[in-house]
mmCIF file of C-alpha atoms and ligand atoms in Angstrom:
data_model
loop_
_atom_site.group_PDB
_atom_site.id
_atom_site.type_symbol
_atom_site.label_atom_id
_atom_site.label_comp_id
_atom_site.label_asym_id
_atom_site.label_seq_id
_atom_site.Cartn_x
_atom_site.Cartn_y
_atom_site.Cartn_z
ATOM 1 C CA MET A 3 90.441 -29.513 -14.313
ATOM 2 C CA PHE A 4 89.873 -28.200 -10.943
ATOM 3 C CA ILE A 5 89.961 -23.998 -10.758
ATOM 4 C CA LEU A 6 90.737 -22.835 -7.358
ATOM 5 C CA GLY A 7 88.706 -18.507 -7.408
ATOM 6 C CA ILE A 8 89.649 -16.152 -5.409
ATOM 7 C CA GLU A 9 87.349 -13.224 -5.148
ATOM 8 C CA THR A 10 88.361 -10.094 -2.726
ATOM 9 C CA SER A 11 87.850 -6.988 -5.054
ATOM 10 C CA CYS A 12 85.196 -5.478 -2.070
ATOM 11 C CA ASP A 13 83.927 -6.409 1.372
ATOM 12 C CA GLU A 14 83.249 -10.169 0.205
ATOM 13 C CA THR A 15 86.361 -12.977 0.938
ATOM 14 C CA ALA A 16 85.116 -15.819 -1.403
ATOM 15 C CA ALA A 17 86.889 -18.425 -2.488
ATOM 16 C CA ALA A 18 85.606 -21.808 -5.231
ATOM 17 C CA VAL A 19 87.046 -24.544 -6.989
ATOM 18 C CA VAL A 20 85.100 -25.354 -9.891
ATOM 19 C CA GLU A 21 85.984 -27.822 -11.931
ATOM 20 C CA ASP A 22 85.847 -27.437 -15.873
ATOM 21 C CA GLY A 23 84.366 -23.888 -15.833
ATOM 22 C CA ALA A 24 80.790 -25.983 -15.036
ATOM 23 C CA ARG A 25 80.653 -27.706 -11.769
ATOM 24 C CA ILE A 26 80.931 -26.089 -8.755
ATOM 25 C CA VAL A 27 82.631 -27.803 -6.172
ATOM 26 C CA SER A 28 82.946 -26.030 -3.610
ATOM 27 C CA ASN A 29 81.825 -21.674 -2.920
ATOM 28 C CA GLU A 30 83.063 -20.076 0.402
ATOM 29 C CA VAL A 31 81.916 -16.921 1.339
ATOM 30 C CA ALA A 32 83.386 -14.640 4.581
ATOM 31 C CA SER A 33 81.169 -11.999 4.274
ATOM 32 C CA GLN A 34 81.951 -8.484 6.490
ATOM 33 C CA ILE A 35 78.582 -7.119 6.365
ATOM 34 C CA ASP A 36 78.571 -7.150 10.535
ATOM 35 C CA LEU A 37 81.965 -5.233 10.078
ATOM 36 C CA HIS A 38 81.013 -3.015 7.732
ATOM 37 C CA GLY A 39 77.274 -2.399 8.979
ATOM 38 C CA LYS A 40 78.097 -0.089 12.090
ATOM 39 C CA PHE A 41 79.426 3.163 9.586
ATOM 40 C CA GLY A 42 76.727 2.125 7.294
ATOM 41 C CA GLY A 43 79.169 1.279 4.481
ATOM 42 C CA VAL A 44 82.151 0.168 3.242
ATOM 43 C CA VAL A 45 85.822 1.365 5.527
ATOM 44 C CA PRO A 46 88.501 0.046 2.768
ATOM 45 C CA GLU A 47 91.288 0.013 5.155
ATOM 46 C CA ILE A 48 88.718 -2.493 7.356
ATOM 47 C CA ALA A 49 88.136 -4.413 3.969
ATOM 48 C CA CYS A 50 91.647 -5.047 3.406
ATOM 49 C CA ARG A 51 92.307 -6.153 7.280
ATOM 50 C CA ALA A 52 90.005 -8.601 6.767
ATOM 51 C CA HIS A 53 90.742 -10.139 3.906
ATOM 52 C CA SER A 54 94.263 -10.219 4.754
ATOM 53 C CA GLU A 55 92.369 -12.570 8.362
ATOM 54 C CA CYS A 56 90.391 -14.134 6.189
ATOM 55 C CA VAL A 57 91.946 -14.981 2.920
ATOM 56 C CA ILE A 58 93.636 -18.385 3.658
ATOM 57 C CA PRO A 59 91.615 -20.135 5.758
ATOM 58 C CA VAL A 60 87.839 -19.116 3.645
ATOM 59 C CA VAL A 61 90.839 -20.726 1.374
ATOM 60 C CA ASP A 62 91.708 -23.490 3.359
ATOM 61 C CA LYS A 63 87.982 -24.696 3.704
ATOM 62 C CA ALA A 64 86.999 -23.740 -0.408
ATOM 63 C CA LEU A 65 90.147 -26.397 -1.086
ATOM 64 C CA ALA A 66 88.520 -28.790 2.562
ATOM 65 C CA ASP A 67 85.252 -29.242 1.499
ATOM 66 C CA ALA A 68 85.895 -29.635 -2.166
ATOM 67 C CA GLY A 69 88.617 -32.563 -1.376
ATOM 68 C CA VAL A 70 91.294 -30.642 -3.604
ATOM 69 C CA THR A 71 94.103 -30.588 -2.825
ATOM 70 C CA LEU A 72 96.532 -27.356 -3.866
ATOM 71 C CA GLY A 73 98.900 -29.823 -5.758
ATOM 72 C CA GLU A 74 95.637 -31.117 -7.576
ATOM 73 C CA LEU A 75 94.362 -28.112 -9.337
ATOM 74 C CA GLY A 76 94.778 -27.305 -12.412
ATOM 75 C CA ALA A 77 95.441 -23.489 -12.398
ATOM 76 C CA VAL A 78 94.834 -20.658 -9.176
ATOM 77 C CA ALA A 79 92.517 -17.265 -10.228
ATOM 78 C CA VAL A 80 91.714 -13.993 -9.175
ATOM 79 C CA THR A 81 89.722 -10.948 -9.627
ATOM 80 C CA ALA A 82 92.438 -8.649 -10.786
ATOM 81 C CA GLY A 83 89.685 -5.886 -11.094
ATOM 82 C CA PRO A 84 87.723 -3.660 -10.933
ATOM 83 C CA GLY A 85 87.052 -3.152 -7.119
ATOM 84 C CA LEU A 86 88.737 -1.734 -3.622
ATOM 85 C CA ILE A 87 92.525 -1.718 -4.721
ATOM 86 C CA GLY A 88 93.901 -2.832 -1.699
ATOM 87 C CA ALA A 89 90.879 -5.317 -1.020
ATOM 88 C CA LEU A 90 92.096 -6.758 -4.584
ATOM 89 C CA LEU A 91 95.735 -6.100 -3.949
ATOM 90 C CA ILE A 92 95.487 -9.565 -0.732
ATOM 91 C CA GLY A 93 93.570 -11.431 -3.150
ATOM 92 C CA VAL A 94 96.242 -11.190 -5.793
ATOM 93 C CA ILE A 95 98.958 -11.806 -3.950
ATOM 94 C CA THR A 96 97.965 -14.766 -2.772
ATOM 95 C CA ALA A 97 96.760 -16.632 -5.486
ATOM 96 C CA LYS A 98 99.898 -15.547 -6.947
ATOM 97 C CA ALA A 99 102.128 -17.154 -3.625
ATOM 98 C CA LEU A 100 99.831 -20.413 -4.429
ATOM 99 C CA ALA A 101 100.110 -20.926 -8.050
ATOM 100 C CA TRP A 102 103.394 -20.212 -7.377
ATOM 101 C CA ALA A 103 103.733 -22.787 -4.687
ATOM 102 C CA ALA A 104 102.274 -25.258 -6.566
ATOM 103 C CA ASP A 105 103.955 -24.139 -10.022
ATOM 104 C CA ILE A 106 100.087 -23.781 -11.730
ATOM 105 C CA PRO A 107 99.647 -21.624 -13.852
ATOM 106 C CA VAL A 108 97.909 -18.086 -12.069
ATOM 107 C CA VAL A 109 94.199 -16.463 -14.346
ATOM 108 C CA ALA A 110 93.875 -12.729 -13.755
ATOM 109 C CA VAL A 111 89.579 -12.374 -13.829
ATOM 110 C CA ASP A 112 87.494 -9.215 -14.420
ATOM 111 C CA HIS A 113 85.374 -8.408 -11.984
ATOM 112 C CA LEU A 114 82.632 -7.809 -14.224
ATOM 113 C CA GLU A 115 83.055 -10.305 -16.450
ATOM 114 C CA SER A 116 82.497 -12.617 -13.742
ATOM 115 C CA HIS A 117 79.513 -11.670 -12.737
ATOM 116 C CA ILE A 118 77.980 -12.052 -16.275
ATOM 117 C CA TYR A 119 79.403 -15.551 -16.083
ATOM 118 C CA ALA A 120 77.034 -16.717 -13.419
ATOM 119 C CA ASN A 121 74.912 -16.994 -16.297
ATOM 120 C CA ASN A 122 77.119 -19.491 -17.328
ATOM 121 C CA LEU A 123 77.590 -21.740 -14.549
ATOM 122 C CA SER A 124 73.581 -21.817 -14.350
ATOM 123 C CA TYR A 125 72.406 -22.448 -17.296
ATOM 124 C CA ASP A 126 73.729 -24.143 -20.952
ATOM 125 C CA VAL A 127 73.339 -20.430 -22.496
ATOM 126 C CA GLU A 128 72.965 -19.919 -25.998
ATOM 127 C CA TYR A 129 74.539 -16.491 -27.371
ATOM 128 C CA PRO A 130 73.931 -14.230 -27.761
ATOM 129 C CA PHE A 131 72.124 -12.013 -25.174
ATOM 130 C CA VAL A 132 71.741 -9.281 -23.523
ATOM 131 C CA THR A 133 72.784 -8.725 -20.458
ATOM 132 C CA LEU A 134 71.952 -6.001 -17.266
ATOM 133 C CA LEU A 135 74.434 -6.143 -14.513
ATOM 134 C CA ALA A 136 74.001 -4.334 -11.372
ATOM 135 C CA SER A 137 76.389 -4.222 -9.352
ATOM 136 C CA GLY A 138 76.982 -1.121 -5.438
ATOM 137 C CA GLY A 139 79.659 -0.174 -8.205
ATOM 138 C CA HIS A 140 78.505 -0.977 -12.032
ATOM 139 C CA THR A 141 74.726 -1.026 -13.765
ATOM 140 C CA ALA A 142 75.795 -1.343 -17.157
ATOM 141 C CA ILE A 143 74.212 -3.334 -20.028
ATOM 142 C CA TYR A 144 75.325 -5.068 -22.822
ATOM 143 C CA LEU A 145 75.033 -7.655 -25.778
ATOM 144 C CA SER A 146 77.189 -10.937 -24.572
ATOM 145 C CA GLU A 147 78.029 -12.402 -27.835
ATOM 146 C CA SER A 148 80.744 -15.651 -26.177
ATOM 147 C CA MET A 149 81.443 -15.390 -22.617
ATOM 148 C CA ILE A 150 84.264 -13.285 -23.410
ATOM 149 C CA SER A 151 82.704 -10.699 -25.125
ATOM 150 C CA HIS A 152 80.457 -8.209 -24.212
ATOM 151 C CA ARG A 153 79.890 -5.119 -25.719
ATOM 152 C CA LEU A 154 78.365 -2.235 -23.789
ATOM 153 C CA LEU A 155 75.169 -0.794 -24.611
ATOM 154 C CA GLY A 156 74.376 1.223 -22.056
ATOM 155 C CA ALA A 157 75.671 2.152 -18.292
ATOM 156 C CA THR A 158 74.940 4.636 -16.101
ATOM 157 C CA THR A 159 75.390 8.562 -16.038
ATOM 158 C CA ASP A 160 76.520 9.253 -12.430
ATOM 159 C CA ASP A 161 74.918 5.885 -9.039
ATOM 160 C CA ALA A 162 75.022 2.766 -9.899
ATOM 161 C CA ALA A 163 71.500 1.170 -9.189
ATOM 162 C CA GLY A 164 73.123 -0.694 -6.018
ATOM 163 C CA GLU A 165 75.029 1.926 -4.960
ATOM 164 C CA ALA A 166 71.069 3.781 -4.549
ATOM 165 C CA PHE A 167 69.966 0.901 -2.646
ATOM 166 C CA ASP A 168 72.750 1.346 -0.422
ATOM 167 C CA LYS A 169 72.079 5.221 -0.118
ATOM 168 C CA VAL A 170 68.305 5.169 0.720
ATOM 169 C CA SER A 171 69.125 2.264 3.075
ATOM 170 C CA ALA A 172 71.088 4.326 4.586
ATOM 171 C CA LEU A 173 68.502 7.443 4.958
ATOM 172 C CA LEU A 174 65.464 5.634 6.182
ATOM 173 C CA SER A 175 68.086 3.901 8.808
ATOM 174 C CA LEU A 176 67.513 0.162 6.933
ATOM 175 C CA GLY A 177 71.256 -0.798 7.324
ATOM 176 C CA TYR A 178 73.713 -2.103 4.816
ATOM 177 C CA PRO A 179 73.851 -3.684 2.624
ATOM 178 C CA GLY A 180 70.909 -1.491 1.510
ATOM 179 C CA GLY A 181 70.238 -4.003 -1.330
ATOM 180 C CA PRO A 182 68.070 -6.823 0.781
ATOM 181 C CA GLN A 183 67.369 -4.345 3.354
ATOM 182 C CA ILE A 184 64.691 -2.677 1.180
ATOM 183 C CA GLN A 185 63.787 -5.309 -0.304
ATOM 184 C CA LYS A 186 62.631 -6.685 3.702
ATOM 185 C CA ALA A 187 60.687 -3.481 3.780
ATOM 186 C CA ALA A 188 58.898 -3.415 0.341
ATOM 187 C CA GLU A 189 57.561 -6.771 1.262
ATOM 188 C CA ASN A 190 54.909 -4.496 3.933
ATOM 189 C CA GLY A 191 54.984 -1.594 1.430
ATOM 190 C CA ASN A 192 52.688 0.178 -1.582
ATOM 191 C CA PRO A 193 55.170 0.620 -4.403
ATOM 192 C CA SER A 194 52.124 2.893 -5.932
ATOM 193 C CA ALA A 195 52.433 4.865 -2.728
ATOM 194 C CA ILE A 196 54.153 7.722 -3.938
ATOM 195 C CA ASP A 197 55.042 8.394 -7.841
ATOM 196 C CA PHE A 198 59.528 8.106 -7.414
ATOM 197 C CA PRO A 199 60.898 9.857 -10.484
ATOM 198 C CA ARG A 200 61.691 7.351 -13.705
ATOM 199 C CA THR A 201 64.991 8.525 -15.400
ATOM 200 C CA MET A 202 65.367 7.706 -19.008
ATOM 201 C CA LEU A 203 67.545 10.029 -19.995
ATOM 202 C CA SER A 204 67.003 10.933 -23.938
ATOM 203 C CA GLU A 205 64.251 9.063 -25.910
ATOM 204 C CA GLY A 206 65.874 5.345 -27.104
ATOM 205 C CA SER A 207 68.975 5.757 -24.434
ATOM 206 C CA LEU A 208 69.899 2.516 -22.780
ATOM 207 C CA ASP A 209 72.652 5.025 -19.772
ATOM 208 C CA PHE A 210 71.083 5.092 -16.602
ATOM 209 C CA SER A 211 70.624 7.941 -13.699
ATOM 210 C CA PHE A 212 69.982 7.067 -10.501
ATOM 211 C CA SER A 213 71.189 10.501 -8.250
ATOM 212 C CA GLY A 214 67.589 11.974 -9.242
ATOM 213 C CA LEU A 215 65.725 9.018 -7.942
ATOM 214 C CA LYS A 216 67.426 9.231 -4.526
ATOM 215 C CA THR A 217 67.767 12.977 -3.977
ATOM 216 C CA ALA A 218 63.457 12.844 -4.792
ATOM 217 C CA VAL A 219 63.944 10.026 -1.811
ATOM 218 C CA LEU A 220 65.710 12.333 0.544
ATOM 219 C CA TYR A 221 63.232 16.167 -0.447
ATOM 220 C CA TYR A 222 60.728 13.119 0.321
ATOM 221 C CA VAL A 223 61.724 12.126 3.804
ATOM 222 C CA ARG A 224 63.667 15.918 4.440
ATOM 223 C CA GLY A 225 59.735 16.950 3.054
ATOM 224 C CA GLN A 226 57.561 14.925 5.135
ATOM 225 C CA ASN A 227 59.734 16.223 8.839
ATOM 226 C CA ALA A 228 59.817 19.799 7.472
ATOM 227 C CA GLU A 229 55.905 19.204 7.753
ATOM 228 C CA GLY A 230 56.695 19.088 11.411
ATOM 229 C CA ARG A 231 56.498 15.157 11.584
ATOM 230 C CA PRO A 232 59.200 13.180 12.605
ATOM 231 C CA ASP A 233 61.221 10.839 11.347
ATOM 232 C CA PRO A 234 58.766 7.706 8.793
ATOM 233 C CA THR A 235 57.632 5.199 11.118
ATOM 234 C CA VAL A 236 57.637 2.088 9.730
ATOM 235 C CA ALA A 237 54.790 1.717 7.293
ATOM 236 C CA GLU A 238 55.618 4.807 6.193
ATOM 237 C CA LYS A 239 59.509 3.687 5.983
ATOM 238 C CA GLY A 240 57.903 0.229 3.378
ATOM 239 C CA ASP A 241 55.894 2.290 1.331
ATOM 240 C CA ILE A 242 59.189 4.481 0.898
ATOM 241 C CA ALA A 243 60.973 1.327 -0.065
ATOM 242 C CA ALA A 244 58.493 -0.132 -1.979
ATOM 243 C CA SER A 245 58.105 2.676 -4.424
ATOM 244 C CA PHE A 246 61.544 3.388 -4.829
ATOM 245 C CA GLN A 247 62.261 -0.642 -5.739
ATOM 246 C CA ALA A 248 59.606 0.016 -7.796
ATOM 247 C CA ALA A 249 61.576 2.715 -10.116
ATOM 248 C CA VAL A 250 64.780 1.714 -9.736
ATOM 249 C CA VAL A 251 63.188 -1.632 -10.941
ATOM 250 C CA ASP A 252 60.450 -0.361 -14.012
ATOM 251 C CA VAL A 253 64.062 1.301 -14.943
ATOM 252 C CA LEU A 254 66.489 -1.616 -15.163
ATOM 253 C CA ALA A 255 64.117 -3.915 -16.896
ATOM 254 C CA ARG A 256 62.241 -1.284 -19.306
ATOM 255 C CA LYS A 257 65.821 -0.960 -20.357
ATOM 256 C CA LEU A 258 67.216 -4.819 -20.965
ATOM 257 C CA VAL A 259 63.784 -5.427 -22.554
ATOM 258 C CA ALA A 260 64.839 -2.825 -25.171
ATOM 259 C CA ALA A 261 68.547 -3.563 -25.313
ATOM 260 C CA ALA A 262 67.126 -6.720 -27.073
ATOM 261 C CA GLU A 263 64.258 -6.045 -28.680
ATOM 262 C CA ARG A 264 67.164 -2.768 -30.434
ATOM 263 C CA HIS A 265 69.445 -5.781 -30.878
ATOM 264 C CA GLY A 266 66.367 -8.170 -32.779
ATOM 265 C CA VAL A 267 67.999 -10.416 -29.113
ATOM 266 C CA ARG A 268 65.548 -13.546 -28.213
ATOM 267 C CA ARG A 269 67.373 -13.751 -24.509
ATOM 268 C CA MET A 270 68.220 -11.740 -22.339
ATOM 269 C CA ALA A 271 70.263 -12.283 -18.925
ATOM 270 C CA ILE A 272 71.157 -10.754 -15.770
ATOM 271 C CA SER A 273 73.742 -10.369 -12.788
ATOM 272 C CA GLY A 274 75.196 -8.484 -10.198
ATOM 273 C CA GLY A 275 74.263 -8.086 -6.533
ATOM 274 C CA VAL A 276 70.709 -5.960 -7.628
ATOM 275 C CA ALA A 277 70.029 -9.561 -9.976
ATOM 276 C CA ALA A 278 69.240 -10.883 -6.202
ATOM 277 C CA ASN A 279 66.284 -8.766 -5.842
ATOM 278 C CA ALA A 280 63.416 -10.466 -5.726
ATOM 279 C CA ALA A 281 60.877 -7.410 -7.398
ATOM 280 C CA LEU A 282 62.873 -7.258 -10.061
ATOM 281 C CA ARG A 283 63.764 -11.174 -10.967
ATOM 282 C CA GLU A 284 59.971 -11.112 -10.960
ATOM 283 C CA ARG A 285 59.315 -8.308 -12.771
ATOM 284 C CA LEU A 286 61.714 -9.452 -16.057
ATOM 285 C CA SER A 287 60.212 -13.026 -15.552
ATOM 286 C CA ALA A 288 56.925 -11.890 -17.181
ATOM 287 C CA ASP A 289 58.269 -9.328 -19.624
ATOM 288 C CA ALA A 290 60.558 -11.826 -20.786
ATOM 289 C CA GLU A 291 57.504 -14.461 -20.418
ATOM 290 C CA GLU A 292 54.558 -12.090 -21.796
ATOM 291 C CA ARG A 293 56.989 -11.470 -25.065
ATOM 292 C CA GLY A 294 58.321 -15.583 -25.631
ATOM 293 C CA LEU A 295 62.292 -14.296 -24.698
ATOM 294 C CA THR A 296 64.774 -16.157 -22.365
ATOM 295 C CA LEU A 297 65.318 -14.933 -19.328
ATOM 296 C CA TYR A 298 68.514 -15.941 -17.543
ATOM 297 C CA VAL A 299 68.478 -15.407 -14.130
ATOM 298 C CA PRO A 300 71.461 -17.039 -11.717
ATOM 299 C CA PRO A 301 70.160 -18.281 -7.665
ATOM 300 C CA VAL A 302 70.925 -14.967 -5.816
ATOM 301 C CA LYS A 303 74.542 -17.193 -4.143
ATOM 302 C CA LEU A 304 75.914 -16.294 -7.281
ATOM 303 C CA CYS A 305 74.076 -13.026 -8.144
ATOM 304 C CA THR A 306 76.298 -11.523 -5.323
ATOM 305 C CA ASP A 307 80.654 -11.311 -5.391
ATOM 306 C CA ASN A 308 81.582 -14.924 -4.691
ATOM 307 C CA ALA A 309 84.820 -17.305 -6.703
ATOM 308 C CA ALA A 310 82.416 -19.668 -8.207
ATOM 309 C CA THR A 311 82.630 -17.393 -11.154
ATOM 310 C CA VAL A 312 85.731 -15.712 -11.079
ATOM 311 C CA ALA A 313 87.070 -20.148 -11.000
ATOM 312 C CA GLY A 314 84.464 -20.571 -13.931
ATOM 313 C CA ILE A 315 85.334 -17.983 -16.604
ATOM 314 C CA ALA A 316 88.842 -18.506 -15.578
ATOM 315 C CA PHE A 317 88.832 -22.442 -16.886
ATOM 316 C CA HIS A 318 88.149 -20.214 -20.695
ATOM 317 C CA ARG A 319 90.606 -16.857 -20.342
ATOM 318 C CA LEU A 320 92.679 -20.119 -20.041
ATOM 319 C CA GLU A 321 91.766 -22.422 -22.811
ATOM 320 C CA GLY A 322 91.760 -18.629 -25.070
ATOM 321 C CA ALA A 323 94.616 -16.363 -23.770
ATOM 322 C CA GLY A 324 96.057 -18.531 -21.636
ATOM 323 C CA ALA A 325 97.776 -18.401 -18.283
ATOM 324 C CA SER A 326 98.961 -14.663 -16.610
ATOM 325 C CA ASP A 327 102.147 -13.416 -16.123
ATOM 326 C CA MET A 328 103.204 -13.186 -13.137
ATOM 327 C CA VAL A 329 103.775 -9.593 -12.745
ATOM 328 C CA PHE A 330 99.705 -9.177 -13.961
ATOM 329 C CA ASP A 331 98.437 -5.818 -11.523
ATOM 330 C CA ALA A 332 95.252 -5.245 -9.699
ATOM 331 C CA TYR A 333 93.626 -1.884 -11.047
ATOM 332 C CA ALA A 334 90.459 -0.074 -9.046
ATOM 333 C CA ARG A 335 89.027 1.411 -12.879
ATOM 334 C CA ARG A 336 88.632 -0.894 -15.646
ATOM 335 C CA LEU A 337 89.824 0.075 -18.791
ATOM 336 C CA ALA A 338 87.827 -0.634 -21.379
ATOM 337 C CA PRO A 339 84.497 -1.777 -21.884
HETATM 338 O O1 KG4 B 413 78.043 -7.695 -6.633
HETATM 339 P P1 KG4 B 413 77.829 -7.317 -5.444
HETATM 340 O O2 KG4 B 413 77.916 -8.601 -4.283
HETATM 341 O O3 KG4 B 413 79.124 -6.687 -5.066
HETATM 342 C C1 KG4 B 413 79.797 -5.083 -5.870
HETATM 343 O O4 KG4 B 413 80.465 -5.449 -6.881
HETATM 344 O O5 KG4 B 413 78.669 -4.352 -5.843
HETATM 345 O O6 KG4 B 413 76.490 -6.160 -5.321
HETATM 346 C C2 KG4 B 413 76.113 -5.560 -3.902
HETATM 347 C C3 KG4 B 413 75.153 -4.845 -4.410
HETATM 348 C C4 KG4 B 413 74.764 -3.271 -2.916
HETATM 349 O O7 KG4 B 413 74.867 -2.078 -3.521
HETATM 350 C C5 KG4 B 413 73.034 -4.595 -2.880
HETATM 351 O O8 KG4 B 413 72.783 -3.582 -1.675
HETATM 352 C C6 KG4 B 413 73.157 -4.761 -3.791
HETATM 353 O O9 KG4 B 413 74.442 -5.330 -4.946
HETATM 354 N N1 KG4 B 413 72.488 -5.987 -3.534
HETATM 355 C C7 KG4 B 413 70.604 -5.849 -4.330
HETATM 356 C C8 KG4 B 413 70.108 -7.284 -3.103
HETATM 357 N N2 KG4 B 413 71.580 -7.704 -3.046
HETATM 358 C C9 KG4 B 413 72.484 -7.168 -2.758
HETATM 359 N N3 KG4 B 413 69.641 -5.097 -4.015
HETATM 360 C C10 KG4 B 413 68.375 -5.261 -4.553
HETATM 361 N N4 KG4 B 413 68.207 -6.122 -4.228
HETATM 362 C C11 KG4 B 413 68.811 -6.651 -3.190
HETATM 363 N N5 KG4 B 413 68.606 -8.078 -3.105
HETATM 364 ZN ZN1 ZN B 414 80.207 -7.649 -7.670
#
């Protein structure tokens, strides 16, 4: 069965065709980075307009690349939330209209579940595994027991990891989105140059906090300016970026490994935009190897927002709970973990 996936939860308009929840036949992403870049972050109104302009061409391209017509689809799947509500609605309305026109089921998909499904599209995964989901809006660790069962073990108490990358990047005037820019700047920096704080919260906690780290970077940069020095040079920015990245990676990796050990699980997985980070991927690969654990690392294109993971998980949703009622709503926040 071919399923068309649509994803418009934030600043990427994406559509993909996936066969039987497993084979990616096409995977189209139209990024809005250029539109939001000059504002230093996603502007919801601009995102909505761009989604409404792009969604049909992106769907057309995904179908054309796949060589599949609307009539050959078994279902249309769409991200229903969490995300920017106006942006989500563009995808939801489009998916409902297409499903209605083609007389096929529509499947509402949760954005967090679809992020985690990147692992299923990349590996013949075995359960259970502990999952780190780190993106611009979420940072959490789950105990994944099946494709659609993820038990929350810990989550951020303030900023998401991706948000911290974006804010520190803005502070260093490195551009948006911050993750890839910090990663690039960090390549020429020393990760041990500055000892930024690693907030672990209480002993044994699997929750996260990144606001202190973000503030520490702000004070470091301001402190330098207060000494009468101009803004950081390119080399200094490299050291700040590398030291900040090392602090985030250290916390994320230590908590994921701790979660695996605590729950006696031999497999770990990563997902979400921050899972694209090369330093995090390297660190966790080394941690996993050292402990003889399996680590699932999806390709970068499946870590950041895309519609292949939406179409993929929808296949199993359809087999399990069945199609969604045509009147389902988009939601900005997740109602349950
Ligand atoms: O999953 P995603 O594409 O969208 C959300 O659901 O939020 O994640 C976007 C986030 C942004 O904060 C971005 O800066 C971060 O993921 N990101 C990265 C990298 N690539 C994207 N963070 C660190 N390193 C990267 N290479
Ligand atoms: Zn996302």
